[in-house]
Short mmCIF file of C-alpha atoms and ligand atoms in Angstrom, two decimals:
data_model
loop_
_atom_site.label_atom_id
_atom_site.label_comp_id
_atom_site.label_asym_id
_atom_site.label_seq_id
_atom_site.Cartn_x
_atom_site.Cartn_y
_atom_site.Cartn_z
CA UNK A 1 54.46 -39.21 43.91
CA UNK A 2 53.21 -42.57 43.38
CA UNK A 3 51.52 -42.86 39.29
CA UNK A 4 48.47 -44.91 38.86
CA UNK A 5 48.94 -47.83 36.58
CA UNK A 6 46.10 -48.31 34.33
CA UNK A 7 45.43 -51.75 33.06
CA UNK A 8 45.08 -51.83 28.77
CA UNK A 9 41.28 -50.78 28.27
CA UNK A 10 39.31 -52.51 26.05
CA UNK A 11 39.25 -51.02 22.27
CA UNK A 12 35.90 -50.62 22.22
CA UNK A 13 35.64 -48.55 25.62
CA UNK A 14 38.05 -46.37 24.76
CA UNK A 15 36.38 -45.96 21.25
CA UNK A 16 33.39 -44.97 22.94
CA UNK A 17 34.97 -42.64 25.41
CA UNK A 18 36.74 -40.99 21.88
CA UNK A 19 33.32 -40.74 20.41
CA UNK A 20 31.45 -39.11 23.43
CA UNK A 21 34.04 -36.62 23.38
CA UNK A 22 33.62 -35.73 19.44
CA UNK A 23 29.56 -35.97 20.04
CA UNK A 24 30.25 -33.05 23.06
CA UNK A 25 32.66 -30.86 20.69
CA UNK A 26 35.79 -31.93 23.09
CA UNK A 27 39.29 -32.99 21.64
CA UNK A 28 41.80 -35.15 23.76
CA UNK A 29 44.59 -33.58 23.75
CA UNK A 30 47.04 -36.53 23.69
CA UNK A 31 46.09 -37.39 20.22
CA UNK A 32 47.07 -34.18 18.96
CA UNK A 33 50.21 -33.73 17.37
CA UNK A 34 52.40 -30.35 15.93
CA UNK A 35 50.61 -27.79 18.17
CA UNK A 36 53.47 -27.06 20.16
CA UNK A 37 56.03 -26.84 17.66
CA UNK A 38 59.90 -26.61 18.56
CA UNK A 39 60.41 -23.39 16.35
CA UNK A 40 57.35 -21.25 14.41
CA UNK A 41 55.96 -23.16 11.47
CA UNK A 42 54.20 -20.86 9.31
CA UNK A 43 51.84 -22.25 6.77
CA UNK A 44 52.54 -19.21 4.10
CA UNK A 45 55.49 -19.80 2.04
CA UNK A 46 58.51 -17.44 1.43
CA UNK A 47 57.73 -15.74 -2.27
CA UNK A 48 58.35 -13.05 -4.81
CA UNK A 49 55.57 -11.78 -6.95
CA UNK A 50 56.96 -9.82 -9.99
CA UNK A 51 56.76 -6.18 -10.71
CA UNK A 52 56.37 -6.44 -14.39
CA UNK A 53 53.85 -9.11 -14.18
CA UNK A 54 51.61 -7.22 -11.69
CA UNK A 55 52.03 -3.81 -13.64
CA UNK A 56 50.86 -5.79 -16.71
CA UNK A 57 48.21 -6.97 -15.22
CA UNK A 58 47.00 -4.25 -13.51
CA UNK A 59 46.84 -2.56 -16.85
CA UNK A 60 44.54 -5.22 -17.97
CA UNK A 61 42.04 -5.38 -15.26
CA UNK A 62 42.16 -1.46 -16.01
CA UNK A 63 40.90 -1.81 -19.35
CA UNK A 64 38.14 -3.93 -18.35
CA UNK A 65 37.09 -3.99 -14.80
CA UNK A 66 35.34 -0.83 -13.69
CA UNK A 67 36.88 0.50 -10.26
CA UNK A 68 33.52 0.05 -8.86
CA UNK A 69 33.14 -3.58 -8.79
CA UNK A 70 34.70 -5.22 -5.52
CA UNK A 71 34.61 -2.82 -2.99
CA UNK A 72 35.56 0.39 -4.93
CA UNK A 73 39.12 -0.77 -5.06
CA UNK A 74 40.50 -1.77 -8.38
CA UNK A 75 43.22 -4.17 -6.43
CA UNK A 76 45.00 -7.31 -6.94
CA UNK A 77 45.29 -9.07 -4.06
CA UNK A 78 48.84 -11.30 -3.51
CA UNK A 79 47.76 -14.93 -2.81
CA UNK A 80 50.41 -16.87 -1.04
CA UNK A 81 50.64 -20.47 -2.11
CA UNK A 82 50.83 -21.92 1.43
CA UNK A 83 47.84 -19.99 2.31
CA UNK A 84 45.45 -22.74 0.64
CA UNK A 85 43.96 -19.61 -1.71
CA UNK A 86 42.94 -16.89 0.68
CA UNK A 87 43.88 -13.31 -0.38
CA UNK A 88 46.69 -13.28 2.22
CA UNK A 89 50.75 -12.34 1.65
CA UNK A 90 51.37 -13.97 5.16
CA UNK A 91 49.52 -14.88 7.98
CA UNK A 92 48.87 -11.36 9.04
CA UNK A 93 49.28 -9.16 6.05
CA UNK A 94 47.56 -8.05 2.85
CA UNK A 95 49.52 -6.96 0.22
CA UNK A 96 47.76 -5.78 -3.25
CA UNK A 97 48.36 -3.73 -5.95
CA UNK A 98 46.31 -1.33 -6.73
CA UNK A 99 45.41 0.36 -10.92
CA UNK A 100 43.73 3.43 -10.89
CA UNK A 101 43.48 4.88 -14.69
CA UNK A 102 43.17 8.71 -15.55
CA UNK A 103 40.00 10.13 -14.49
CA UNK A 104 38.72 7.70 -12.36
CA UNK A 105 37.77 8.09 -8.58
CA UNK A 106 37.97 5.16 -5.60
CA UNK A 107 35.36 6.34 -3.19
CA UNK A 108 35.27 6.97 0.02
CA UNK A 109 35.14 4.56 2.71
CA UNK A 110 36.51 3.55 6.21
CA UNK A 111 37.32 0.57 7.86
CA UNK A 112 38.68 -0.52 10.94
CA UNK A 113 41.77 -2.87 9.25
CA UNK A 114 44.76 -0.05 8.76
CA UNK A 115 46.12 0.80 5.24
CA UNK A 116 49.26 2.02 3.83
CA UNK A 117 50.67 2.84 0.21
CA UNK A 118 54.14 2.51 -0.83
CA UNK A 119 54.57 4.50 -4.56
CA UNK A 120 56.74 2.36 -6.86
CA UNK A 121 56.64 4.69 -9.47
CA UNK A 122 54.48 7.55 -11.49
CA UNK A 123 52.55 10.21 -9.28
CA UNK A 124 49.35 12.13 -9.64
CA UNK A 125 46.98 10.22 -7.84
CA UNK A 126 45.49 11.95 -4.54
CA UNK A 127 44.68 9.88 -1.84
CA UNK A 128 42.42 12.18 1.02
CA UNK A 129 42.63 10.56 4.25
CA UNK A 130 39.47 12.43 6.77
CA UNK A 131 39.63 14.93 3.52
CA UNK A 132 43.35 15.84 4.26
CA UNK A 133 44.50 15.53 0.16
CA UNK A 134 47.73 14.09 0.01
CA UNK A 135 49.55 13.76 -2.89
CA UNK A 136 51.08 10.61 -4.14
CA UNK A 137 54.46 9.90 -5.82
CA UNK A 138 57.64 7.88 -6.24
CA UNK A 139 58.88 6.96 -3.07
CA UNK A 140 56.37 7.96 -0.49
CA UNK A 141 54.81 6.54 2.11
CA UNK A 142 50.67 7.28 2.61
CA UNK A 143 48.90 5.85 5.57
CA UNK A 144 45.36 5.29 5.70
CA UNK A 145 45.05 4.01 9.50
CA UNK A 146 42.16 2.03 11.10
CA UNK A 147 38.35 3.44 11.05
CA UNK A 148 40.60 6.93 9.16
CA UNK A 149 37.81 7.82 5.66
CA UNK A 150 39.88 7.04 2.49
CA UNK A 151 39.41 8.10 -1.07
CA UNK A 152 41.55 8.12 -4.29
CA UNK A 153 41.14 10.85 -7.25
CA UNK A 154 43.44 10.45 -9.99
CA UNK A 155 42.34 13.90 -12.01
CA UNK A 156 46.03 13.25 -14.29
CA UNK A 157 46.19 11.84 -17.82
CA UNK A 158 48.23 9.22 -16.33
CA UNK A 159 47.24 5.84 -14.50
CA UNK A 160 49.07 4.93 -11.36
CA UNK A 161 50.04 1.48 -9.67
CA UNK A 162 51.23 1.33 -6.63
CA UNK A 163 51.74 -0.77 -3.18
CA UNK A 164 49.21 -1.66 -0.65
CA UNK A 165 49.54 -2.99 2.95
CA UNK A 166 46.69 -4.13 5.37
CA UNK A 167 46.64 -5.67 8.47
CA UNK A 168 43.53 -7.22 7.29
CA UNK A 169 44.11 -10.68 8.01
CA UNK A 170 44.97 -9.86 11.90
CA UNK A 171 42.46 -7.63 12.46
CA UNK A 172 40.26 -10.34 10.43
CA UNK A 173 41.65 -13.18 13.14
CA UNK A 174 40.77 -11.26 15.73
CA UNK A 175 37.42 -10.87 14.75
CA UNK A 176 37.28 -7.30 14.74
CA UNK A 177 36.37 -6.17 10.99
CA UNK A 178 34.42 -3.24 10.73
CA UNK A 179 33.27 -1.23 7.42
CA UNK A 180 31.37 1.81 6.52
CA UNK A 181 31.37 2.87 2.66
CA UNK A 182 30.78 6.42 2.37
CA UNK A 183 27.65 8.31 0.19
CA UNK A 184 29.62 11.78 -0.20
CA UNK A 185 30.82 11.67 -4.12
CA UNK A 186 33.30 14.81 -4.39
CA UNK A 187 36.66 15.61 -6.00
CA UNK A 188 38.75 17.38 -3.71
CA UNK A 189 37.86 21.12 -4.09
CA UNK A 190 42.44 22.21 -2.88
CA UNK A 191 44.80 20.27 -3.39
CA UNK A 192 47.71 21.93 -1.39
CA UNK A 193 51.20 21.23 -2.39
CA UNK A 194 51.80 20.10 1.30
CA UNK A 195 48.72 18.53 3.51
CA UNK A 196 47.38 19.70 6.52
CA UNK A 197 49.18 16.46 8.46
CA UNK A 198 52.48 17.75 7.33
CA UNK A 199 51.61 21.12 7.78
CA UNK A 200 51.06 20.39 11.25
CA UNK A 201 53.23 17.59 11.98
CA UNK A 202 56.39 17.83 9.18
CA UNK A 203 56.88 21.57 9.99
CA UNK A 204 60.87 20.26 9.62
CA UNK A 205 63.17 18.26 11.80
CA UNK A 206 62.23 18.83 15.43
CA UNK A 207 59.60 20.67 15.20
CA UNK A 208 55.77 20.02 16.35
CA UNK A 209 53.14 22.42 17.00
CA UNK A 210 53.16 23.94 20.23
CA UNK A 211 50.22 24.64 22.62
CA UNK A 212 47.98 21.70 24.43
CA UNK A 213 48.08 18.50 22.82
CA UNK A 214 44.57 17.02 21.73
CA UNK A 215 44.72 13.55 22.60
CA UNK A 216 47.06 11.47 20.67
CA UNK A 217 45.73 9.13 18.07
CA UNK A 218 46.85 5.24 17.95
CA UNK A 219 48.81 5.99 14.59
CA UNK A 220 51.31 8.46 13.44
CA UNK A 221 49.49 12.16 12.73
CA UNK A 222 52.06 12.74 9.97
CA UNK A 223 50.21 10.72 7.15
CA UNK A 224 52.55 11.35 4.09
CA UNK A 225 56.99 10.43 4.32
CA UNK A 226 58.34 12.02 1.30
CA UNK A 227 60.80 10.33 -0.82
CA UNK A 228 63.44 13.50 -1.27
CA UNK A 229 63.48 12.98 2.93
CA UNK A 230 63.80 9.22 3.14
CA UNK A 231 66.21 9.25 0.02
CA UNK A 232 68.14 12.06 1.99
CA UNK A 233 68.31 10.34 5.58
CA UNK A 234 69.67 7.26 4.27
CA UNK A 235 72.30 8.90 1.68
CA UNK A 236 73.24 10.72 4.82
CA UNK A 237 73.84 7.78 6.94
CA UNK A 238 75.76 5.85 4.31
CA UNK A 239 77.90 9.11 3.62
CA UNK A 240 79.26 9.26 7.27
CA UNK A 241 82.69 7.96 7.75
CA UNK A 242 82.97 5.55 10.77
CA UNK A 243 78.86 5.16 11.06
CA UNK A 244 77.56 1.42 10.78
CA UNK A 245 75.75 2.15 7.34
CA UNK A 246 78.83 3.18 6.19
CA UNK A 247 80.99 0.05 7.25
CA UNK A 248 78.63 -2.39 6.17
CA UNK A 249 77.04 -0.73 3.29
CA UNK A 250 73.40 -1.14 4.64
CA UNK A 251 71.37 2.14 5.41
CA UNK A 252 68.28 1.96 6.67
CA UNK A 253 65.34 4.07 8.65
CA UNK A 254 62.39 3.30 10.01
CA UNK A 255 59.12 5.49 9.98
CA UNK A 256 57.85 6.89 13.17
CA UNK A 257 55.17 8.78 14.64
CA UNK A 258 57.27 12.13 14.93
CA UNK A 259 55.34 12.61 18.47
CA UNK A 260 56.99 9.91 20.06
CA UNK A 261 59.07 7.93 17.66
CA UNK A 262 56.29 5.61 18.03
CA UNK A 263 55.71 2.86 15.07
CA UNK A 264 53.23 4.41 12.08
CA UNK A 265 50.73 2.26 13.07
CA UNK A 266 49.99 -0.08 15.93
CA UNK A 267 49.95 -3.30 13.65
CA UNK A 268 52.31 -2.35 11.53
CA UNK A 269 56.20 -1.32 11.15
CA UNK A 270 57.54 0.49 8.08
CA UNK A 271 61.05 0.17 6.91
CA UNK A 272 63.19 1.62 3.56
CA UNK A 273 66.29 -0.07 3.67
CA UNK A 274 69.30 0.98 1.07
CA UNK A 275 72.13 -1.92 0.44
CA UNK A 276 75.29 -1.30 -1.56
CA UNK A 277 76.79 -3.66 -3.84
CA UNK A 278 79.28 -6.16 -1.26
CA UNK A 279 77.19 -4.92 2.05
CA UNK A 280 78.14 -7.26 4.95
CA UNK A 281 74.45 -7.15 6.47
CA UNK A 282 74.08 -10.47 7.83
CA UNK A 283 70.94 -12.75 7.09
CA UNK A 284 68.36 -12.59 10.07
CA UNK A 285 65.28 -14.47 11.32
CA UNK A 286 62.72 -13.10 12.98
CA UNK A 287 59.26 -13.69 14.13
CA UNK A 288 56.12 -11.77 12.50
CA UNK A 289 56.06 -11.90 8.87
CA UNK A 290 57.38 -9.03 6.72
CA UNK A 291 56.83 -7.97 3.15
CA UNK A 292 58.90 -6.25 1.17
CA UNK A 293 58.51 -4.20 -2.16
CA UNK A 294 61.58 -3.27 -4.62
CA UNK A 295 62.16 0.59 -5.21
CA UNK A 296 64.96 0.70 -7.01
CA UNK A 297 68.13 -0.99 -7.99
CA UNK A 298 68.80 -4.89 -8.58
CA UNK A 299 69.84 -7.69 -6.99
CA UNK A 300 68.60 -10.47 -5.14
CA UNK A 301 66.93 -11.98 -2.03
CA UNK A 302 67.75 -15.46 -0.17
CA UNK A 303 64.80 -16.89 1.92
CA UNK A 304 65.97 -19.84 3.67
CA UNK A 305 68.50 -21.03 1.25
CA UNK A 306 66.09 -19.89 -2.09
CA UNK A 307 67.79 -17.48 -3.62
CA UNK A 308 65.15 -14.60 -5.48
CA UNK A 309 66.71 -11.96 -7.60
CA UNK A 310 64.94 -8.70 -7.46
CA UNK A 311 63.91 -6.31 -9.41
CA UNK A 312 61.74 -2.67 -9.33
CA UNK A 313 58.10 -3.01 -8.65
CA UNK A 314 58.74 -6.62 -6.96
CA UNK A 315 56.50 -7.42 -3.93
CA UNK A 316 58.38 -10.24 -1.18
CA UNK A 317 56.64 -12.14 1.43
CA UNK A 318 58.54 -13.57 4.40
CA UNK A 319 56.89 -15.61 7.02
CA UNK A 320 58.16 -15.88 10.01
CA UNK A 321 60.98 -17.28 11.22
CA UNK A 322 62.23 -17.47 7.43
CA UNK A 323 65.99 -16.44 7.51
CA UNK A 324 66.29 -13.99 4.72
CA UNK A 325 69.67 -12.24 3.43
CA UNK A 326 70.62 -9.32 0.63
CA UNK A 327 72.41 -9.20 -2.00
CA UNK A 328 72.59 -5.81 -3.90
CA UNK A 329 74.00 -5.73 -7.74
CA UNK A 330 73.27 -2.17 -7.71
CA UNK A 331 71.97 0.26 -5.29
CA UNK A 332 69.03 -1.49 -3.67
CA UNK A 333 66.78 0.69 -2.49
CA UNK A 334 63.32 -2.20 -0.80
CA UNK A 335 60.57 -0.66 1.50
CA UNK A 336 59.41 -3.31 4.17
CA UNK A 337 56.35 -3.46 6.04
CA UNK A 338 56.14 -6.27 9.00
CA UNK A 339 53.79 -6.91 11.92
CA UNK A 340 56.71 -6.24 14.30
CA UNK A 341 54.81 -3.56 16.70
CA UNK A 342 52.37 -6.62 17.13
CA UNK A 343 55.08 -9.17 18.25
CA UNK A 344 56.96 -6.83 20.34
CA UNK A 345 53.39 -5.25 22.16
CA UNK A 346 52.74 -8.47 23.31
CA UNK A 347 56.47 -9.84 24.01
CA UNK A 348 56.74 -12.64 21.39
CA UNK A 349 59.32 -10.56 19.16
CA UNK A 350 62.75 -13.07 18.86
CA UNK A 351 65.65 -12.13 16.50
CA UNK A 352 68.44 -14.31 15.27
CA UNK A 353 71.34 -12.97 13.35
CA UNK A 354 73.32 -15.78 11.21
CA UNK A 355 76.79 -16.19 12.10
CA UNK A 356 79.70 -16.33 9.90
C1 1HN B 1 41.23 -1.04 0.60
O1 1HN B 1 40.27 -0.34 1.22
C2 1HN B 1 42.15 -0.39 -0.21
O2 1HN B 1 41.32 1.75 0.29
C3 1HN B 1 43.14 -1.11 -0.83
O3 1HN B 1 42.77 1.61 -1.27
C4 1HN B 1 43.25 -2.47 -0.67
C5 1HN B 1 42.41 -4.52 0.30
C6 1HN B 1 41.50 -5.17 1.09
C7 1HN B 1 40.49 -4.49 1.71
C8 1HN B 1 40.38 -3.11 1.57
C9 1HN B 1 42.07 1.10 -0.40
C10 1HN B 1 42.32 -3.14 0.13
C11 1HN B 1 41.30 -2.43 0.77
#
């Protein structure tokens, strides 16, 4: 097919023409650059927050900011550099900390970005999700998911810190924030050793209520993993001879909706990984950003070519497409959240494993 030739235009004409465009809110698109990059290009930086500066700190803003002020949360908020100041770990994550001292209460309240806490240490606190108490300590996983009511009591004589994951900033992208704070101000009247969602739905391995379903929620109906059973399925997998975990020295499970095997969430993918000293887990690169927190053990983390060493109570974000590898001194036990369910709903999920 023949191409029209166009002769030079005239500076000024074309200046016009750019003008009228900008006056009407329209953008050529030949003089934009870096929208189609080759490979992802995340803005957020990879980064390590650390666990004995946020516990420190946490302990400060306990002593003097009430739990009421901003939002009923007492939370610090990770900030990532490349995210020009915005309370964002990556592009589509929140990650916080959150301080709740002895005695105090974090109301109620719902809202449609989903929640989950990861316990880095201590226990006592009671988080009641749709007034199903559920217990918090060392290890476990809580979800809070979208539009679910969500309080914290923490009737102990000790204050608790712990991990917190939102899929705020998606949700927030997508333009589809809503919040309701809630007027009831009660302490939970039971607190059952085991909650009605694992009463229901943790019953033991293979087993889930019988009958006619009721409709199946978006999110996992088993709201509370348990340490002594994550602990236990990954000891397991490392401890069988000829299994993958056991060659390379890398255990790790992944938290499912025991109703279909289903991620926790829709948004959001949870992840407790175990790596031995010498594991031969190779570094990866995927898209969706991930973070990661440090349960226990030491050693250290290389994001693209940075190398991070790692200790408990450590919070890691990795953008996407960062190429991040392991390296365990100790035991390494790291709990990961990422946006995977997200990339992999809507067929953008790519892997790369590093060779050699
Ligand atoms: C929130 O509701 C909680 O309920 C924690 O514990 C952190 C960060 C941003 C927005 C809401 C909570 C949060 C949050």
């Amino acid at each position: 097919m023949a191409t029209r030739r166009f002769d030079a235009p005239d500076d000024a004409v074309l200046n016009a023409l750019y003008e009228d465009l900008a006056d009407r809110d329209l953008q050529p698109l030949w003089e934009l650059s870096g929208l189609l990059t080759p490979t992802p290009e995340a803005r957020a930086v990879p980064y390590r927050w650390r666990g004995k500066v946020l516990r420190e700190l946490g302990e400060r803003a306990g002593e003097l900011v009430p739990v009421d002020r901003g939002g009923d949360r007492r939370v610090l908020s990770l900030s990532n550099p490349g995210l020009d100041g915005t309370p964002r770990a990556t592009a589509t994550l929140w990650g916080a900390v959150q301080y709740l001292g002895p005695g105090e209460t974090a109301p109620a309240h719902r809202h449609t970005p989903a929640a989950l806490r990861f316990v880095l240490d201590g226990e006592g606190v009671w988080t009641l999700v749709d007034g199903d108490p559920l217990h918090m300590s060392a290890g476990d996983l809580i979800l809070t998911p979208s539009w679910t009511w969500h309080e914290h009591h923490n009737p102990g004589d000790t204050p608790m810190t712990w991990f917190d994951a939102l899929d705020l900033p998606l949700v927030a992208a997508l333009d589809a924030v809503f919040f309701e704070p809630s007027d009831r101000r009660e302490t939970p009247s039971a607190t059952p050793e085991r909650s009605a969602s694992e009463r229901r739905f943790g019953g033991g391995p293979g087993l889930l209520p019988g009958g006619t379903a009721a409709p199946a929620p978006a999110h996992s109906p088993l709201l509370r993993y348990r340490w002594a059973d994550t602990d236990r399925a990954l000891g397991d997998q490392l401890a069988e001879a000829g299994s993958e975990a056991e060659r390379t020295g890398h255990a790790h499970v992944r938290f499912a909706d025991p109703t279909n095997g289903r991620d926790v969430m829709p948004t959001m993918r949870c992840e407790m990984h175990r790596y031995l000293p010498g594991h031969t887990a190779a570094a990866e690169r995927h898209t969706g950003s991930a973070l990661m927190a440090v349960f226990r053990g030491a050693g250290a983390v290389e994001l693209d070519g940075a190398l991070h060493s790692l200790s408990p109570g450590d919070l890691i974000a990795i953008p996407s497409w960062t190429s991040a590898r392991l390296l365990a001194d100790e035991p390494l036990d790291l709990f990961s959240v990422s946006d995977a369910p997200v990339l992999e709903a809507l067929a953008l999920y790519r892997a790369e494993t590093a060779s050699g």
